[in-house]
CSV table of C-alpha atoms in Angstrom, one decimal:
chain,number,residue,atom,x,y,z
I,1,MET,CA,0.0,0.0,0.0
I,2,LYS,CA,1.1,3.6,-0.6
I,3,MET,CA,-0.3,6.9,0.6
I,4,ALA,CA,1.2,10.4,0.2
I,5,PHE,CA,1.0,12.8,3.1
I,6,THR,CA,2.5,16.2,4.2
I,7,VAL,CA,5.4,16.4,6.6
I,8,ILE,CA,6.7,19.8,7.8
I,9,ALA,CA,8.3,21.2,10.9
I,10,PRO,CA,6.9,24.3,12.6
I,11,VAL,CA,8.9,27.5,11.9
I,12,ASP,CA,8.2,30.2,14.4
I,13,LEU,CA,9.1,33.6,12.9
I,14,ASN,CA,9.0,35.2,16.4
I,15,LEU,CA,12.2,33.3,17.3
I,16,ASN,CA,14.2,35.1,14.6
I,17,PRO,CA,14.7,38.8,15.4
I,18,ARG,CA,16.1,39.6,11.9
I,19,VAL,CA,12.8,38.8,10.1
I,20,LYS,CA,11.0,41.4,12.1
I,21,GLU,CA,13.1,44.3,10.8
I,22,PRO,CA,12.1,46.3,7.7
I,23,PHE,CA,14.3,45.9,4.6
I,24,LYS,CA,15.2,48.4,2.0
I,25,LEU,CA,16.8,47.6,-1.4
I,26,GLU,CA,18.5,50.6,-3.2
I,27,LEU,CA,19.4,50.4,-6.8
I,28,GLU,CA,21.1,53.3,-8.6
I,29,LYS,CA,22.8,53.7,-11.9
I,30,SER,CA,24.1,56.6,-14.1
I,31,PHE,CA,24.0,56.2,-17.9
I,32,CYS,CA,26.7,57.4,-20.3
I,33,CYS,CA,26.1,58.4,-23.9
I,34,PHE,CA,29.4,59.2,-25.7
I,35,CYS,CA,31.1,61.8,-23.5
I,36,CYS,CA,27.9,62.8,-21.6
I,37,ARG,CA,27.0,61.4,-18.2
I,38,SER,CA,23.4,61.7,-17.0
I,39,GLY,CA,22.1,62.0,-13.5
I,40,PRO,CA,21.3,58.8,-11.6
I,41,LEU,CA,18.3,56.6,-11.8
I,42,THR,CA,17.4,55.6,-8.2
I,43,VAL,CA,14.9,52.8,-7.3
I,44,VAL,CA,14.2,52.1,-3.7
I,45,THR,CA,12.1,49.0,-2.8
I,46,SER,CA,10.9,48.7,0.8
I,47,ILE,CA,9.0,46.1,2.8
I,48,PRO,CA,8.0,46.3,6.5
I,49,GLN,CA,9.5,43.0,7.4
I,50,THR,CA,11.2,39.9,5.8
I,51,GLY,CA,9.2,37.2,7.7
I,52,TYR,CA,5.8,36.1,6.4
I,53,VAL,CA,3.5,33.1,6.4
I,54,SER,CA,1.3,31.6,3.7
I,55,GLY,CA,-1.9,33.6,3.2
I,56,GLN,CA,-0.2,36.8,4.3
I,57,ILE,CA,0.0,39.9,2.2
I,58,LEU,CA,3.5,41.1,1.2
I,59,PRO,CA,3.3,45.0,0.9
I,60,ILE,CA,5.8,46.5,-1.5
I,61,THR,CA,6.7,50.2,-1.7
I,62,CYS,CA,8.7,51.3,-4.7
I,63,GLU,CA,10.2,54.8,-4.9
I,64,VAL,CA,11.6,55.9,-8.2
I,65,ASP,CA,13.6,59.1,-8.8
I,66,ASN,CA,14.6,59.2,-12.4
I,67,THR,CA,17.0,62.2,-12.9
I,68,SER,CA,18.7,60.4,-15.8
I,69,ASN,CA,18.0,60.9,-19.5
I,70,VAL,CA,16.8,57.3,-19.9
I,71,ASN,CA,13.2,56.1,-19.5
I,72,LEU,CA,12.4,53.5,-16.9
I,73,THR,CA,9.9,51.2,-18.7
I,74,ALA,CA,8.9,49.0,-15.8
I,75,VAL,CA,10.0,47.7,-12.4
I,76,LYS,CA,9.2,44.0,-12.1
I,77,PHE,CA,8.8,42.1,-8.9
I,78,GLU,CA,9.0,38.3,-8.7
I,79,LEU,CA,8.5,36.2,-5.5
I,80,ARG,CA,10.8,33.2,-6.2
I,81,LYS,CA,11.2,29.8,-4.5
I,82,LEU,CA,14.9,28.7,-4.6
I,83,VAL,CA,15.5,25.0,-4.1
I,84,THR,CA,19.1,23.6,-3.8
I,85,PHE,CA,19.6,19.8,-4.0
I,86,HIS,CA,22.8,18.4,-2.4
I,87,THR,CA,24.4,15.0,-2.8
I,88,ASN,CA,27.7,13.5,-1.7
I,89,GLN,CA,27.3,10.0,-3.3
I,90,PRO,CA,28.8,8.9,-5.5
I,91,ARG,CA,30.3,12.4,-5.9
I,92,SER,CA,29.6,15.8,-4.5
I,93,GLU,CA,27.0,17.5,-6.7
I,94,LYS,CA,24.6,20.4,-6.4
I,95,ARG,CA,21.6,21.4,-8.5
I,96,GLU,CA,19.5,24.5,-8.2
I,97,SER,CA,15.9,25.3,-9.2
I,98,LYS,CA,14.1,28.6,-9.3
I,99,VAL,CA,10.3,28.8,-9.4
I,100,ILE,CA,8.4,32.1,-9.9
I,101,ILE,CA,5.6,32.0,-7.3
I,102,ALA,CA,4.0,35.4,-8.0
I,103,GLN,CA,4.9,38.5,-10.0
I,104,LEU,CA,3.8,42.1,-10.7
I,105,SER,CA,5.1,45.2,-12.3
I,106,VAL,CA,4.8,49.0,-12.0
I,107,GLY,CA,5.8,51.9,-14.2
I,108,PRO,CA,6.8,53.5,-16.5
I,109,VAL,CA,8.7,56.4,-15.1
I,110,ASN,CA,10.1,58.7,-17.8
I,111,ALA,CA,13.3,60.6,-17.7
I,112,GLY,CA,13.1,63.5,-15.2
I,113,GLU,CA,10.1,62.1,-13.4
I,114,SER,CA,9.7,60.7,-9.9
I,115,ARG,CA,6.9,58.3,-8.7
I,116,THR,CA,6.1,56.2,-5.7
I,117,PHE,CA,4.2,52.9,-6.1
I,118,SER,CA,2.5,50.8,-3.5
I,119,GLN,CA,1.6,47.2,-4.4
I,120,GLN,CA,0.5,44.0,-2.6
I,121,MET,CA,1.4,40.4,-3.3
I,122,GLU,CA,-0.4,37.6,-1.6
I,123,ILE,CA,1.7,34.6,-0.6
I,124,PRO,CA,0.0,31.3,-1.5
I,125,ALA,CA,0.3,28.0,0.3
I,126,LEU,CA,4.0,27.1,0.3
I,127,PRO,CA,6.4,25.1,2.4
I,128,PRO,CA,8.4,27.0,5.0
I,129,THR,CA,12.0,28.2,4.5
I,130,ASN,CA,14.7,25.7,5.4
I,131,LEU,CA,13.6,22.1,5.6
I,132,LEU,CA,14.6,21.1,9.1
I,133,ASN,CA,16.2,17.7,9.5
I,134,CYS,CA,16.8,17.5,5.8
I,135,GLY,CA,20.4,17.5,4.7
I,136,ILE,CA,19.9,17.1,1.0
I,137,ILE,CA,17.5,19.9,0.2
I,138,ALA,CA,17.8,23.6,1.0
I,139,LEU,CA,14.7,25.9,0.5
I,140,ASP,CA,14.8,29.7,0.4
I,141,TYR,CA,12.7,32.5,-1.0
I,142,ASP,CA,13.4,36.0,-2.3
I,143,LEU,CA,11.8,38.9,-3.9
I,144,HIS,CA,13.6,39.6,-7.2
I,145,VAL,CA,13.6,43.1,-8.4
I,146,GLU,CA,14.4,44.1,-12.0
I,147,CYS,CA,14.3,47.6,-13.4
I,148,ASP,CA,13.8,47.6,-17.2
I,149,VAL,CA,15.3,50.7,-18.9
I,150,SER,CA,15.0,51.8,-22.5
I,151,GLY,CA,17.8,51.8,-25.0
I,152,PRO,CA,21.0,49.7,-25.1
I,153,HIS,CA,21.5,49.8,-21.4
I,154,ARG,CA,21.8,47.0,-18.9
I,155,ASN,CA,18.8,46.6,-16.5
I,156,LEU,CA,19.2,47.1,-12.7
I,157,THR,CA,18.6,44.0,-10.6
I,158,GLY,CA,18.6,43.1,-7.0
I,159,LYS,CA,16.8,40.8,-4.5
I,160,VAL,CA,15.2,41.0,-1.1
I,161,PRO,CA,15.5,37.9,1.2
I,162,ILE,CA,12.1,36.5,2.3
I,163,THR,CA,11.7,34.0,5.2
I,164,LEU,CA,8.6,31.9,5.1
I,165,GLY,CA,7.4,30.4,8.4
I,166,THR,CA,4.4,28.5,9.8
I,167,ILE,CA,3.8,30.8,12.8
I,168,PRO,CA,3.4,34.5,11.9
I,169,LEU,CA,4.9,37.4,13.8
I,170,ALA,CA,2.9,38.3,16.8
I,171,SER,CA,3.2,42.0,15.9
I,172,VAL,CA,1.0,41.5,12.8
I,173,LYS,CA,-2.5,42.5,13.8
I,174,PRO,CA,-5.2,40.0,12.8
I,175,PRO,CA,-8.3,41.2,11.0
I,176,VAL,CA,-11.2,42.4,13.2
I,177,GLU,CA,-14.1,40.0,13.1
I,178,ASP,CA,-17.7,41.2,12.8
I,179,PRO,CA,-19.6,39.9,15.9
I,180,SER,CA,-22.8,39.7,13.8
I,181,LEU,CA,-21.0,37.0,11.6
I,182,ALA,CA,-20.0,34.9,14.6
I,183,PRO,CA,-21.1,31.2,14.4
I,184,THR,CA,-23.9,30.1,16.6
I,185,GLN,CA,-22.2,26.8,17.3
I,186,PRO,CA,-18.5,26.2,18.4
I,187,VAL,CA,-16.3,25.7,15.4
I,188,SER,CA,-13.0,23.8,15.5
I,189,PRO,CA,-10.8,25.3,12.7
I,190,VAL,CA,-7.8,23.1,13.5
I,191,SER,CA,-9.0,20.0,11.7
I,192,PRO,CA,-7.7,19.6,8.1
I,193,PRO,CA,-10.4,19.8,5.5
I,194,GLY,CA,-11.9,16.8,3.8
I,195,ASP,CA,-11.1,13.2,4.9
I,196,GLY,CA,-7.5,14.2,5.8
I,197,VAL,CA,-6.0,11.9,3.2
I,198,GLY,CA,-2.8,13.6,1.9
I,199,GLY,CA,-3.3,16.4,4.5
I,200,ALA,CA,-1.4,17.6,7.5
I,201,LEU,CA,-1.8,14.4,9.5
I,202,GLY,CA,-0.7,14.8,13.1
I,203,TRP,CA,-0.6,18.6,13.2
I,204,ASN,CA,-2.6,20.0,16.1
I,205,VAL,CA,-2.5,23.7,16.2
I,206,ALA,CA,-4.1,23.9,19.7
I,207,ASP,CA,-1.2,22.0,21.2
I,208,SER,CA,1.5,23.8,19.2
I,209,ALA,CA,3.7,26.5,20.5
I,210,GLY,CA,1.9,29.0,18.2
I,211,GLY,CA,-1.5,28.5,19.8
I,212,ALA,CA,-0.1,28.6,23.4
I,213,LEU,CA,2.2,31.6,23.1
I,214,TYR,CA,0.3,33.8,20.7
I,215,PRO,CA,-3.4,33.6,21.5
I,216,ASN,CA,-4.2,36.6,19.2
I,217,ILE,CA,-3.0,34.7,16.1
I,218,PRO,CA,-5.9,32.8,14.5
I,219,PRO,CA,-5.3,29.2,13.7
I,220,PRO,CA,-4.4,28.3,10.1
I,221,GLN,CA,-6.3,26.3,7.5
I,222,PHE,CA,-4.5,23.6,5.6
I,223,VAL,CA,-4.6,24.5,1.9
I,224,GLU,CA,-3.3,22.5,-1.0
I,225,THR,CA,-0.4,24.0,-2.8
I,226,GLU,CA,-0.8,24.8,-6.5
I,227,TYR,CA,2.2,22.6,-7.3
I,228,ARG,CA,0.9,19.0,-7.6
I,229,ALA,CA,2.9,15.9,-8.3
I,230,PRO,CA,1.4,14.2,-11.4
I,231,LYS,CA,1.7,10.7,-9.8
I,232,ILE,CA,3.0,9.1,-6.6
I,233,THR,CA,3.9,5.8,-8.2
I,234,GLY,CA,7.6,4.9,-8.7
I,235,ARG,CA,9.8,2.4,-10.4
I,236,ASP,CA,9.6,0.0,-7.5
I,237,ASP,CA,5.8,-0.2,-7.7
I,238,SER,CA,3.9,-3.0,-9.5
I,239,GLU,CA,0.4,-3.7,-10.5
I,240,HIS,CA,-0.1,-5.1,-6.9
I,241,THR,CA,0.7,-1.7,-5.3
I,242,GLN,CA,-2.5,-0.3,-3.8
I,243,ILE,CA,-2.7,3.5,-3.8
I,244,ILE,CA,-4.7,5.0,-0.9
I,245,GLY,CA,-6.4,8.2,-1.9
I,246,ASP,CA,-5.6,10.1,-5.1
I,247,SER,CA,-2.8,8.9,-7.3
I,248,THR,CA,-1.7,12.5,-7.7
I,249,PHE,CA,-0.6,14.5,-4.7
I,250,ALA,CA,-0.5,18.2,-3.6
I,251,PRO,CA,0.8,18.9,-0.1
I,252,ARG,CA,-1.3,20.9,2.3
I,253,TYR,CA,0.5,23.7,4.1
I,254,PRO,CA,-0.8,25.9,7.1
I,255,THR,CA,-2.2,29.1,5.5
I,256,PHE,CA,-3.5,32.1,7.5
I,257,GLN,CA,-6.4,34.4,6.6
I,258,PHE,CA,-4.6,37.7,6.8
I,259,LYS,CA,-6.0,39.4,3.8
I,260,ASN,CA,-7.3,42.3,5.9
I,261,ALA,CA,-4.5,42.3,8.5
I,262,THR,CA,-2.3,45.2,9.0
I,263,ALA,CA,1.5,44.9,9.1
I,264,PRO,CA,3.9,47.0,11.1
I,265,GLU,CA,4.5,50.4,9.5
I,266,LEU,CA,7.8,51.1,7.7
I,267,SER,CA,10.3,53.0,9.7
I,268,PRO,CA,11.1,56.5,8.4
């Protein structure tokens, strides 16, 4: 018999002070045309923190000051999942994979103009950063920023590190619930949806550190990721192998309902 299920370790963002701090990425470039040198193009991307959970909104502020003589056609943002596979047998080898999770763009900003953009990017159901107790796979996330400029000039690029956890920062204020919409009967939101096959078996939010230490944080729902394995059968299986549940598989990850939540304000 064979059954696929989700295995993850809790990642409490509150235990990592660095992910609570705001992050600012500054990109600047001056352009040359023959013997003339223009003023700089400055693009500053800011986020209020670098630690997030699935379901949370990633707010992005982009300030563009284009004192150059080159038009900025667009600033592109990509939330990327970076997976590194390691092996030491029969020889040391490393393979890397980059997957674009979400993307958006702002602009243009013509030469001599200045503009400020505010955008939001929702983080879907994803596994947390760093797979604990796994020595062969490293998992990271970042926000890749690329500034497209007109003419034969090289684009400006940079990246913002993103840490994805399973327990959100306690400083994030949960959405205010409308008392008129409260259920008339007690509801237990900690049970995985459906029959639990392929879900987060063994995960009890009520008994986890998140539920005990941060009572203001609502419990998560377990949502299937968009990245589904086409089949769970392998080379060692035969016609006698019995598959329990679906023959395809999409892991379920803890996802929070923070669409209307407010994040800490950016420091001036």
